[in-house]
Amino acid sequence: MNTAHATTAVSKSRLVENFPFPFTADRYRYTTNVEPAASTVATAAGHWGGAVVDIDGEYRAELDERAAILAADPARHVVLPHMRPAAWDAMLTLMRALAQAYPDQMQLRSTGPDTWSWRNAILGIEQSFRYGDEASLGMEPLRYIASQVQEDIVLLDQRGDALYIDAGVVTFAADWSFGFDVGMSFLEIHGPVPRIRKEGIIIRAHEFLKRLQPHQPYRRTNWTMTIGRRLDVSTELYPEWGPDRETIRTVDDAEFGRAVHLRVEVQHLIRLADSGALMFLIRTYLLPLDELATVEAWRVRTAEVLAELPDDMAEYKGIGKYRNRAAQWLRDHGPHAAADNDRNADVPADQHGGLPSWGLPHWPPYPPEVDTAGAAYLVVAIGADVTTGRVARDWVAAASSAGPTRLLVLDTLTHDMDRTALTGALDESITGTRILIVGGQGEVMWALSVARAKGAIAAELTAYVVHTRDLLAYCAHCAQTTLCQAAPGDIVDCPGCGRRIEIHAHHSSVRGSFLACAAAGEESA
Amino acid sequence: MSQIIYSSVPAWAHPGAAGREPSAFAELAESDGVTYLFVVVGGAAADAGGPALTIPGHVSSRLITGTDTDGVLAQLCDALDESVVGVRVVLIGPVGACLRLRAAAVNAGVEDDEITVMPRGSGPVDVFCAHCRCITPAVAAADDIVKCAGCERNLVVYYHVSRRMGSYLGFMVDAEVLRPDTNKTHADQIGTG
Amino acid sequence: MTAAAATGAVPASGGEQLDLTLTVTAITAAAQGIRTITLANADGSLLPGFVPGSHLVVHIGGHANAYSLVSDGTAPTEYRISVLLVGNGRGGSRCLHRDVTTGDELRVSTPRSAFAPIARARKHLLIAGGIGITPIVSHLRAARRWGRETQVLYTFRPRNAAHLDDVRELTDGAAELFTCRTDFMTRLRVVLRSQPIGTHLYVCGPAGMIDDVLAAAVAVGWPPSRRHSERFGADVLDPGEPFRVRLTGTDRILDVDSGISLLDVLEQNGISVPNQCRQGVCGECRLDVCAGVPRHRDLFLSEQEKADGTAIMACVSRAQEGTTLEVSL
């Protein structure tokens, strides 16, 4: 488990940056949500959708996984005999799409009538082939190209006013069986999905797809949730992953946030030019809740969607057993406690006073220099630590030569008298005053939050933490904030409600506190 | 169960369909084929065969009948091999047999508008195991539970029917029930896949 | 866009039509009154591929006419169309016959598929009448490429046989050619009675010939799923009966007389409707029908949509004489 997380940690930030966050409102219902493909969509954390095929940091890992799945279960690859032309058409279409999106690494050259040369520099592939000649490729063409794109591929034949799933390579199915569904019609396959038939959605989608013309690709997104970073949640392997839906109910919050993933499919719908078949590309993106929650707008919206989702839809998506907990988890794991959510919704993480607003705060390793552009200086030293005194003296010395400087020495903000002294000093500060705070982590975060509450902005605030032995814990149950000698992961008693609360590695820079919730077993006991 | 009406389960295979008297004679009378293949399976041959054989006089027909679905299926395939466009296929028998015969006809190139199905009598349906790909014949309907003849898992018969295979989809009914022998720790299961 | 409104968020067709500007690289006389025009990119680069049976809409002299592509649709570097000079047509064919010379540039739409083969068919029985051979030629090219079984019956007037050489070559001489309508129908009736299960019938040509072929097929038990036809070429739709149209948005009522299309009437009254081929093929001028019963004459809407009666292609389709059609405009 730890190994798995360590190896993927490097690419995690890119997973967030290019994650196709699917929710455009706080309420989700099925719609025929198609739009023209290949236009970039900006998200709260980055962007997605610039190309029909998307290669990311998981390229090799996912291709290896697909190869292993196909080796173990060849039925994930089916091309019914009449789909041979469509498979060739799909391969060439995908090669063109790759060459267009990644011109430096991928090239397709016409070398004569029906002969081509293909180069995929990422995988070190150089291949000449004759269109329609499997021997020249050494492999069935759909399988060939499926080993070079992260997308699952489904080909639909159109006949008799209907579409039939008659070919594909599907290794990353979300709770369906490609092997069983091969040969079925689009409408038959979607029969089990609640609501969509009754509401006419599937009929409209079907009509749209039948009329789709070549050279005008469309796309849509779909979503569900998956436990673990597991791409293959096919019906075939249900006995393997089914138990996760039960065990996930018993894990602690930290594990829940790591294990539960929002699973988004970007589906491209492409009419193949010379075979007339319809190609569905299904690209799967997985993002664990603890990463999703680092993007405030996503955290807030996903929580709303999950909490509101009707039961029949949740059941069909297979998330009925844990979607309420996922919603609550997201509500609990904001950059600060729930009360601040409204104010901070949609504010990107890096705008919270210049400090990262999630996980653990990042403190500078050395005392920062005094900004000599200040109109005046207020140095706040809290606590009796020798380092605190030394840093405060150095700051005062540097500040005095730049402008009027005041030193405020406090024992602890838990004392009313000291808090009053701090707010008083802040009230008296003129605009442009630089505020420099030094002390233990809990006191510094507390003082920073008081300064922010008084209107100080990030550029005016400097902080140095001499130790991280303490912190402010915000009890999610009674909203009491407590300064305690503890670290994230520790369990403490909440003086407000008496609960045993566990401190989470999520802090609010606005409140200056860490989120704490009832320790495992506490609520149900 | 209401969702079944939108599903891949043909209307004639819905629960209770076999009990309804088909309006087949009217359908046949106004049908537009020039030759008919009547395919009758099982005990249905005796009761249903009689009236169904009252074929309109202007069409030519051939009757294939038997109690063994495999044997009838092989005869149907041979007959279709020799048939020309203009033929209509009429399938009479238990739902499970009709699903298999329809699959054979469809795979031979017969179109939906050339097939009429009249479910009669009872018999097993094929249940395809999603996990081991074994097909288990069982007297069952959608939502019933069937033990897979291949992997011995208990399969729920899902209201999802493959026109190509003529079988219901079955998947493990109790995958989400934790058993002591398979109850691995959560960390074992997550992140290793 | 009215069509989008009818289906919620879903565009009615595959979206915006993409136009290409191509150079005429060759013009040959395919037969009397039939010109084959070859189009290519100026730099000879690849053109968008197309499905057999696709047509190209050519914009010329204020006209937009659809012509079947007769070339190979796989990774093409050229498009070829064969244009029959139509004396009483709307003028597009006249421009292509009289005004266009090699080296000219033409604006065309990307190819659109409306008469595609059935991939799963065991065999294609391809029946062509006159200029209706054009989509059949592209079917034959694809059939040869993929080893699909075909049988061809081609009937034409003696001096108007387009693509005879192509048809002979692509069928290895097996195509049956007719210049006598009676011989053709006699042979057709035999052929229709001897096709293996899985055969699909494709027929393209003048409306009367199509009707005869389809009637012969129905008589020997060919079901709707196996019958595919494309009315094409010389025939102009009959002028139709007069009817009225009520526009629900403005509550205006307009008369559509015999001989003028609903689309023309709307345009004459200052109401612009997206359109392109004006032949009931491209799907652009689809309107939502709120009341009244359309008489569909287009090749675009599906049978189900035609039966539903909730949409109409304004360029060719009409309503029963004396009735009023309500459209959401």
Coordinates of C-alpha atoms in Angstrom, one line a residue, chain A residues 32-34 82-86 88-89 92 96 110 114 116 131-132 134 157-161 166 204-205 207-208 210-216 218 271-277, chain C residues 6-18 46 48-52 72-75 110-113 117-121 145-146 148 225 286 300-305:
Chain A
T32 CA -27.3 13.9 -23.3
N33 CA -24.3 16.0 -22.4
V34 CA -22.4 15.9 -25.7
H82 CA -17.8 -7.8 -40.3
M83 CA -15.9 -5.2 -38.3
R84 CA -12.6 -5.7 -39.9
P85 CA -12.7 -2.6 -42.1
A86 CA -13.9 -0.6 -39.0
W88 CA -8.5 -0.7 -39.7
D89 CA -10.3 2.6 -39.9
L92 CA -5.6 4.8 -38.8
R96 CA -3.7 10.5 -37.0
S110 CA 1.8 7.9 -46.3
D114 CA -2.4 2.0 -49.1
W116 CA 2.0 3.7 -44.3
Y131 CA -3.9 -0.9 -45.0
G132 CA -6.1 -3.9 -44.7
E134 CA -3.0 -7.9 -41.0
D157 CA -21.9 -0.8 -36.4
Q158 CA -24.9 1.1 -37.7
R159 CA -27.5 -0.9 -39.5
G160 CA -31.3 -1.0 -39.6
D161 CA -31.6 2.3 -37.8
D166 CA -19.6 -5.3 -32.5
R204 CA -32.0 11.3 -28.0
A205 CA -28.4 10.1 -27.6
E207 CA -30.6 9.6 -32.6
F208 CA -27.7 11.9 -32.2
K210 CA -26.8 7.7 -35.7
R211 CA -26.6 11.1 -37.4
L212 CA -23.0 11.8 -36.3
Q213 CA -20.9 12.6 -39.4
P214 CA -17.2 12.0 -39.9
H215 CA -14.6 14.6 -39.1
Q216 CA -16.8 16.1 -36.4
Y218 CA -18.0 14.9 -30.1
R271 CA -17.8 8.6 -36.9
L272 CA -15.1 6.7 -38.7
A273 CA -14.5 8.1 -42.1
D274 CA -14.4 5.2 -44.6
S275 CA -16.0 2.3 -42.7
G276 CA -18.9 4.4 -41.4
A277 CA -18.6 2.7 -38.0
Chain C
A6 CA -36.3 19.9 -30.1
T7 CA -33.8 17.6 -28.6
G8 CA -32.6 19.4 -25.5
A9 CA -28.8 19.8 -25.5
V10 CA -28.3 17.6 -28.5
P11 CA -27.4 19.0 -31.9
A12 CA -29.7 17.7 -34.5
S13 CA -26.9 16.7 -36.9
G14 CA -23.2 16.2 -36.5
G15 CA -22.7 19.9 -36.0
E16 CA -21.3 22.5 -38.2
Q17 CA -20.7 21.6 -41.8
L18 CA -17.1 22.0 -42.8
L46 CA -5.0 13.9 -48.1
P48 CA -11.2 13.6 -45.5
G49 CA -12.2 9.9 -46.1
F50 CA -15.7 8.9 -46.8
V51 CA -18.1 6.0 -46.5
P52 CA -19.2 4.3 -49.7
D72 CA -12.3 5.4 -53.3
G73 CA -13.1 6.8 -49.8
T74 CA -10.1 5.3 -48.0
A75 CA -7.4 8.0 -47.3
T110 CA -17.1 17.4 -46.5
P111 CA -18.7 14.2 -47.7
R112 CA -21.8 13.0 -46.0
S113 CA -22.9 9.4 -45.7
P117 CA -23.3 -0.5 -47.0
I118 CA -24.3 -2.9 -44.3
A119 CA -21.1 -4.2 -42.9
R120 CA -22.7 -7.3 -41.6
A121 CA -24.4 -8.2 -44.9
R145 CA -11.0 -3.7 -51.0
W146 CA -12.6 -5.7 -48.2
R148 CA -17.3 -8.3 -49.8
S225 CA -34.6 -4.1 -43.1
R286 CA -34.9 20.4 -40.2
F300 CA -32.6 12.3 -44.0
L301 CA -35.1 11.6 -41.3
S302 CA -35.3 8.0 -40.0
E303 CA -38.5 6.0 -40.6
Q304 CA -39.3 6.3 -36.9
E305 CA -38.9 10.1 -37.0

